[in-house]
Structures are given as C-alpha cells and as structure tokens.
XYZ file of C-alpha atoms in Angstrom:
333
model
C 38.624 -50.970 16.579
C 42.313 -51.845 16.333
C 44.675 -49.989 18.636
C 46.954 -49.255 15.682
C 44.211 -47.120 14.142
C 43.873 -45.127 17.348
C 47.631 -44.544 17.327
C 47.418 -43.116 13.810
C 44.275 -40.989 14.227
C 44.650 -37.243 13.681
C 40.972 -36.346 13.982
C 37.495 -37.788 13.596
C 34.342 -36.152 12.204
C 30.804 -36.894 13.410
C 27.545 -35.656 11.881
C 23.961 -36.732 11.251
C 24.040 -35.095 7.819
C 24.096 -37.155 4.648
C 27.295 -35.435 3.473
C 29.184 -38.016 5.559
C 28.525 -40.603 2.850
C 29.574 -38.500 -0.143
C 31.904 -40.565 -2.391
C 34.248 -37.557 -2.541
C 35.729 -38.415 0.860
C 34.939 -42.133 0.944
C 38.586 -42.852 1.812
C 37.931 -41.360 5.269
C 34.594 -43.080 5.903
C 34.455 -45.722 8.636
C 31.201 -47.660 8.820
C 30.101 -48.793 12.273
C 33.012 -47.381 14.225
C 33.530 -49.568 17.271
C 34.273 -47.280 20.213
C 36.582 -48.561 22.965
C 35.021 -48.190 26.424
C 36.682 -48.144 29.829
C 34.961 -50.720 32.079
C 33.193 -49.575 35.247
C 34.610 -51.457 38.260
C 31.465 -50.741 40.278
C 28.239 -52.682 39.911
C 24.649 -51.590 40.278
C 22.906 -53.321 43.161
C 21.060 -56.502 42.321
C 17.876 -54.923 43.715
C 18.051 -52.110 41.160
C 18.764 -54.575 38.373
C 15.764 -56.660 39.327
C 13.457 -53.638 39.072
C 14.719 -52.724 35.597
C 12.662 -54.552 33.022
C 14.057 -52.664 30.017
C 15.525 -54.980 27.371
C 19.232 -54.552 26.657
C 19.549 -51.777 24.049
C 20.991 -52.462 20.638
C 22.594 -49.228 19.491
C 24.356 -49.702 16.152
C 27.840 -48.132 15.975
C 27.919 -44.787 14.183
C 29.662 -44.030 10.903
C 32.455 -41.465 11.128
C 35.125 -39.838 9.003
C 38.575 -40.716 10.321
C 41.683 -38.791 9.208
C 44.908 -40.633 10.038
C 48.632 -40.125 9.616
C 48.351 -42.233 6.444
C 46.340 -39.400 4.854
C 47.737 -36.274 3.232
C 45.763 -33.062 2.648
C 45.147 -31.798 -0.874
C 46.506 -28.424 0.163
C 49.609 -28.765 2.316
C 49.557 -25.042 3.145
C 46.115 -25.050 4.799
C 45.727 -28.676 5.843
C 42.542 -30.754 5.686
C 39.918 -28.469 4.153
C 36.102 -28.517 4.573
C 33.717 -26.770 2.177
C 31.591 -27.050 -0.962
C 34.227 -27.063 -3.738
C 35.280 -30.599 -4.631
C 38.527 -29.448 -6.256
C 39.686 -27.608 -3.126
C 38.310 -29.646 -0.231
C 39.216 -32.919 1.456
C 35.825 -33.118 3.182
C 32.880 -32.039 1.026
C 30.103 -30.640 3.249
C 27.888 -29.688 0.307
C 28.234 -29.405 -3.453
C 26.507 -26.025 -3.841
C 27.863 -22.911 -2.112
C 24.497 -21.170 -2.580
C 23.189 -23.127 0.418
C 25.585 -21.272 2.700
C 28.736 -23.388 2.756
C 31.659 -21.504 1.214
C 33.883 -23.103 -1.412
C 36.442 -23.395 1.376
C 34.656 -22.947 4.720
C 37.449 -23.901 7.118
C 40.428 -26.179 7.481
C 42.188 -28.161 10.205
C 45.951 -27.806 9.801
C 48.401 -29.991 11.745
C 51.153 -28.010 13.478
C 54.075 -29.938 12.014
C 56.443 -28.622 14.668
C 54.283 -29.712 17.638
C 52.881 -33.279 17.706
C 49.142 -33.485 18.314
C 48.462 -29.752 17.932
C 46.205 -28.392 15.173
C 45.017 -25.009 13.923
C 41.393 -24.296 13.011
C 41.479 -21.812 10.110
C 38.417 -19.979 8.817
C 38.330 -19.362 5.040
C 34.808 -17.979 4.665
C 34.157 -14.240 4.323
C 31.187 -14.769 6.665
C 33.348 -16.413 9.381
C 32.658 -19.798 10.997
C 30.835 -20.302 14.299
C 32.213 -22.959 16.623
C 31.635 -24.214 20.150
C 34.580 -25.487 22.226
C 33.485 -26.643 25.666
C 31.142 -23.939 26.967
C 32.658 -21.207 24.811
C 30.934 -20.170 21.584
C 33.165 -18.301 19.157
C 32.860 -16.570 15.804
C 36.130 -17.437 14.103
C 37.335 -15.070 11.409
C 40.965 -16.167 11.488
C 42.629 -19.011 13.419
C 42.251 -20.926 16.693
C 44.759 -23.343 18.217
C 43.315 -26.807 18.879
C 45.256 -28.979 21.359
C 44.780 -32.706 21.810
C 41.753 -34.024 23.717
C 39.503 -31.310 22.233
C 36.020 -31.493 20.746
C 34.877 -28.766 18.362
C 31.217 -28.333 17.487
C 31.081 -26.504 14.150
C 27.779 -24.628 13.916
C 26.645 -24.715 10.300
C 22.899 -25.186 10.710
C 21.781 -28.175 8.666
C 25.449 -29.074 8.157
C 26.469 -29.111 11.852
C 29.354 -31.414 12.663
C 31.630 -32.344 15.515
C 35.391 -32.725 15.177
C 37.316 -34.612 17.829
C 41.086 -34.400 18.281
C 42.277 -37.288 20.516
C 44.833 -36.919 23.299
C 46.841 -40.116 22.576
C 47.895 -40.254 26.233
C 47.612 -44.037 26.389
C 49.892 -44.616 23.379
C 51.957 -41.421 23.072
C 55.273 -43.039 21.914
C 53.479 -44.932 19.112
C 51.613 -41.785 18.067
C 54.879 -39.794 17.965
C 56.344 -42.355 15.588
C 53.313 -42.137 13.283
C 53.295 -38.327 13.517
C 56.962 -38.183 12.472
C 56.213 -40.327 9.418
C 53.289 -38.045 8.523
C 55.459 -34.919 8.806
C 58.131 -36.467 6.597
C 55.597 -37.302 3.873
C 53.935 -33.893 4.099
C 57.210 -32.004 3.767
C 58.367 -34.172 0.842
C 55.452 -33.076 -1.365
C 55.391 -29.741 -3.207
C 52.858 -27.134 -2.077
C 49.902 -26.313 -4.274
C 51.251 -23.802 -6.778
C 48.267 -21.480 -6.349
C 50.031 -20.271 -3.196
C 53.220 -19.464 -5.134
C 51.454 -17.048 -7.480
C 52.050 -19.205 -10.550
C 48.424 -19.740 -11.530
C 49.246 -23.318 -12.429
C 47.233 -26.506 -12.164
C 49.823 -28.652 -10.390
C 48.347 -31.610 -8.548
C 49.929 -34.666 -7.004
C 48.475 -37.970 -5.911
C 46.878 -36.206 -2.919
C 44.058 -35.066 -5.218
C 42.131 -36.914 -7.924
C 43.841 -36.769 -11.310
C 42.470 -34.246 -13.806
C 43.224 -36.588 -16.683
C 41.814 -39.727 -15.043
C 42.574 -43.204 -16.377
C 44.399 -43.080 -19.704
C 45.226 -45.475 -22.511
C 48.930 -45.390 -23.383
C 49.735 -44.931 -27.032
C 53.062 -44.897 -28.898
C 56.240 -43.322 -27.590
C 56.687 -39.883 -29.152
C 59.891 -38.756 -27.477
C 62.713 -39.622 -25.107
C 65.538 -37.931 -23.261
C 67.976 -38.175 -20.395
C 65.251 -37.803 -17.766
C 62.446 -39.931 -19.199
C 60.253 -41.126 -22.075
C 57.198 -39.334 -23.498
C 54.087 -41.172 -24.659
C 50.890 -40.096 -26.331
C 47.952 -41.049 -24.088
C 44.202 -40.632 -24.390
C 41.750 -40.328 -21.505
C 39.389 -43.271 -21.172
C 36.732 -40.903 -19.815
C 36.899 -37.892 -22.150
C 38.942 -39.032 -25.135
C 41.271 -36.034 -24.733
C 44.862 -36.635 -25.824
C 47.898 -35.794 -23.676
C 51.657 -36.027 -23.847
C 52.843 -37.840 -20.709
C 56.480 -37.851 -19.665
C 57.430 -40.813 -17.456
C 60.612 -40.202 -15.510
C 63.411 -42.739 -15.374
C 63.892 -44.510 -12.010
C 66.347 -42.712 -9.777
C 65.543 -39.265 -11.079
C 65.624 -36.872 -8.065
C 62.210 -35.701 -6.861
C 63.570 -32.175 -6.458
C 64.419 -32.039 -10.159
C 60.954 -33.286 -11.130
C 59.201 -30.764 -8.890
C 61.351 -27.950 -10.246
C 60.466 -28.883 -13.809
C 56.747 -28.964 -12.942
C 56.935 -25.590 -11.198
C 58.747 -24.106 -14.138
C 56.320 -25.385 -16.753
C 53.386 -24.338 -14.583
C 54.610 -20.746 -14.577
C 55.003 -20.429 -18.337
C 52.277 -19.278 -20.687
C 52.884 -18.770 -24.401
C 51.141 -19.857 -27.595
C 54.276 -21.730 -28.723
C 54.819 -23.583 -25.445
C 52.726 -26.638 -24.577
C 50.497 -26.166 -21.556
C 51.216 -27.905 -18.273
C 48.312 -30.103 -17.051
C 49.405 -31.876 -13.868
C 52.133 -33.748 -12.020
C 51.464 -37.354 -11.040
C 53.238 -38.955 -8.083
C 52.564 -42.637 -8.815
C 53.916 -43.308 -11.327
C 56.129 -40.233 -11.474
C 54.931 -38.513 -14.620
C 54.402 -35.057 -16.070
C 51.191 -34.536 -18.069
C 51.314 -31.913 -20.807
C 49.116 -30.647 -23.606
C 49.504 -32.748 -26.744
C 49.850 -30.783 -29.968
C 49.632 -32.228 -33.449
C 46.672 -34.522 -32.655
C 45.617 -34.591 -36.308
C 49.039 -35.693 -37.557
C 49.713 -39.291 -38.444
C 52.395 -40.964 -36.371
C 54.640 -41.547 -39.371
C 54.537 -37.849 -40.180
C 55.650 -37.023 -36.645
C 58.545 -39.473 -36.716
C 59.705 -38.442 -40.169
C 59.415 -34.691 -39.606
C 62.575 -32.608 -39.900
C 62.951 -30.468 -36.782
C 64.816 -27.234 -36.415
C 66.201 -26.576 -32.940
C 66.388 -23.155 -31.328
C 67.548 -22.634 -27.772
C 65.972 -19.795 -25.854
C 66.780 -18.442 -22.400
C 63.632 -17.304 -20.612
C 63.351 -15.740 -17.182
C 59.746 -15.637 -15.976
C 58.244 -12.890 -13.860
C 56.578 -15.505 -11.678
C 59.920 -17.107 -10.874
C 62.399 -14.245 -10.599
C 65.012 -16.470 -9.012
C 65.016 -19.018 -11.812
C 65.862 -19.074 -15.487
C 65.426 -21.974 -17.838
C 66.262 -23.125 -21.310
C 63.514 -24.321 -23.558
C 64.196 -26.400 -26.604
C 61.596 -25.493 -29.181
C 61.057 -28.278 -31.694
C 59.096 -26.911 -34.607
C 57.701 -27.889 -37.980
C 55.052 -26.209 -40.045
C 52.370 -28.273 -38.319
C 53.808 -28.972 -34.872
C 55.264 -26.842 -32.115
C 56.370 -28.620 -28.940
C 58.611 -27.810 -26.061
C 60.468 -29.720 -23.412
C 62.899 -28.981 -20.648
C 66.530 -30.046 -20.842
C-alpha cells in the first residue's frame, strides 16, 4: 500500500458483512488491502523453527472501506454517515431499516478545527452501542474520537470496526492533506435540509437525481449562463438546465440555488438540483408539449416581482416571470 494513501487516510472500515461490497459506496472499497508491518528484529531460535512443521500460511489481504482526504461527505454538517437510507448515507449498512439499522444510524464527522480529531454522532432514536478499548458505551449523542483509535460498532449482524490512524510517522504530510480537505469541505454549500428550506439541493458529493442527460436545443440565455432543454437517458424526464458562464462566482451560484430551493409557487418552476461539474442548475421544464418553434416565436410579457420568502428572512429577490397562455417560466436576474 502506497505511503501517500496512508498520509491521506481519514478512517478505515472493517467488517465481515456483505454490505462492504455494496455498489453504493464502491468508491471507498479497497480490495486486498496490503497492510504495512513493522519487522521484528528478534528471531525465533533455530531449534523452535525445526520443530514447527506447519506450512507457511497464505492469508489473503482483507477488503476494507477507506475514506481519504480526497473524499467529501454527502452531508457536510454531520460528516460521513452510516445507515440504511441510500439518499442520506455515505456508507450503506443495509437497504431496509426494518432490519434494525436506522435511515441514519451514526456518522463520523471530522473536527475541521483540529487535525486528526473526529466526532462519533448517533442519529438513531434507539442509540448506538460501541466499544472503545475495554469500555462499552451506549451513545445517544456524541463522542470525541482522537487519532489512533479503534471503534467497534455493535450492530449485531452488521457489526463493524472503524479505525482512525494516528499519522505519527507522516504528520507533516497528513497536515497538508487535511488542510486541502478542510478547504474543499468549507467551499461547498451545506445540505439545505439543515437550513429549513425543504429543498432538494445536491452537489457532486451525492449521485445526481437527474442522472445522465441528453442535451437538446438552447431555450434561453442571459448574463450568467445559457439554458438548454435536456432529457434523462434513464427516465426520459425533461429538464431545463442552466450552464453558468466560466468565471461566474461560486457564491453567486450557491445563492441562486438556495433562493430557488426556498420558493414554492404554482407559477414558479421547481428547483431540482445543483451540479458542481459542470456548474449547472437543474430546474423543472414547463411547456414540454410545445413545439420548439412555438417557444421561440412566442410573445412574452414581462412582470417584475419583489418577493421576500419566510424561509430566507434576510434575503429578497426579483423574479422575472415570462408568461404566455401555454408557458410560465421563471429565472433569476
């Protein structure tokens, strides 16, 4: 195993359960992890060796889940989450909460202010049982997890072990990787469910809701980007996708996504998701049954409205409502 991987490792997960090989977290899976061993300078006596007729064992390396500083959690507020809900969890322990694993069972959150320190957070109403060293605990809230710690999470059939390395042998290199991780984590917007907006904002940290799409004709343009009609290759659903021009500030894009995510009205298109690569805003597409020439030739009337939402008391926005008898669309700025 390359030393550079060790220098980037945040935590590793070990288990005999088949959940380890679930495609949901395949990005973390390491087949046949080659452990680095410290050599023993002492030798067994030749007499003892001569008496031992046991063939040399062949123990295949185990498969593990390795979370590194190159990874980002789906939920930046809670960190890397374990449970049975694929939409909410980074590590999927099971796909059915009726077998005892909560939608979100627990999470391991990096302490961004202290390199190498993590917080074990319980999210289950039934608590989570863990074993650290010789101490068994029923965790209903949070436990601090320093480096060089092994946590045995007691979940019956779904038991697992989480190891947080110490990084003593390569601390300067780890600090550099940790700093890069913190910078990336802080640059991404938090999941909007924690802001009380009830929105479906997602970035590249989670699988796209829309999946792979086929790009159709351009249906709009503006100072910040161009809008295309796209259809999902998987479902056939049609979306309006706004691709931002290069150089557009990330803060402006995130603000627009937050704003759209907090609005709900029958005459305002629904926000679907925010994509990070490429930078694009996915919206509901209205007027699917209209022919393209009808859209381009339609005469629009423009009304400017000032709306202050209850979900965002500190912000107000202007919506430009473009309307015809068959089409109502909205866009920011």
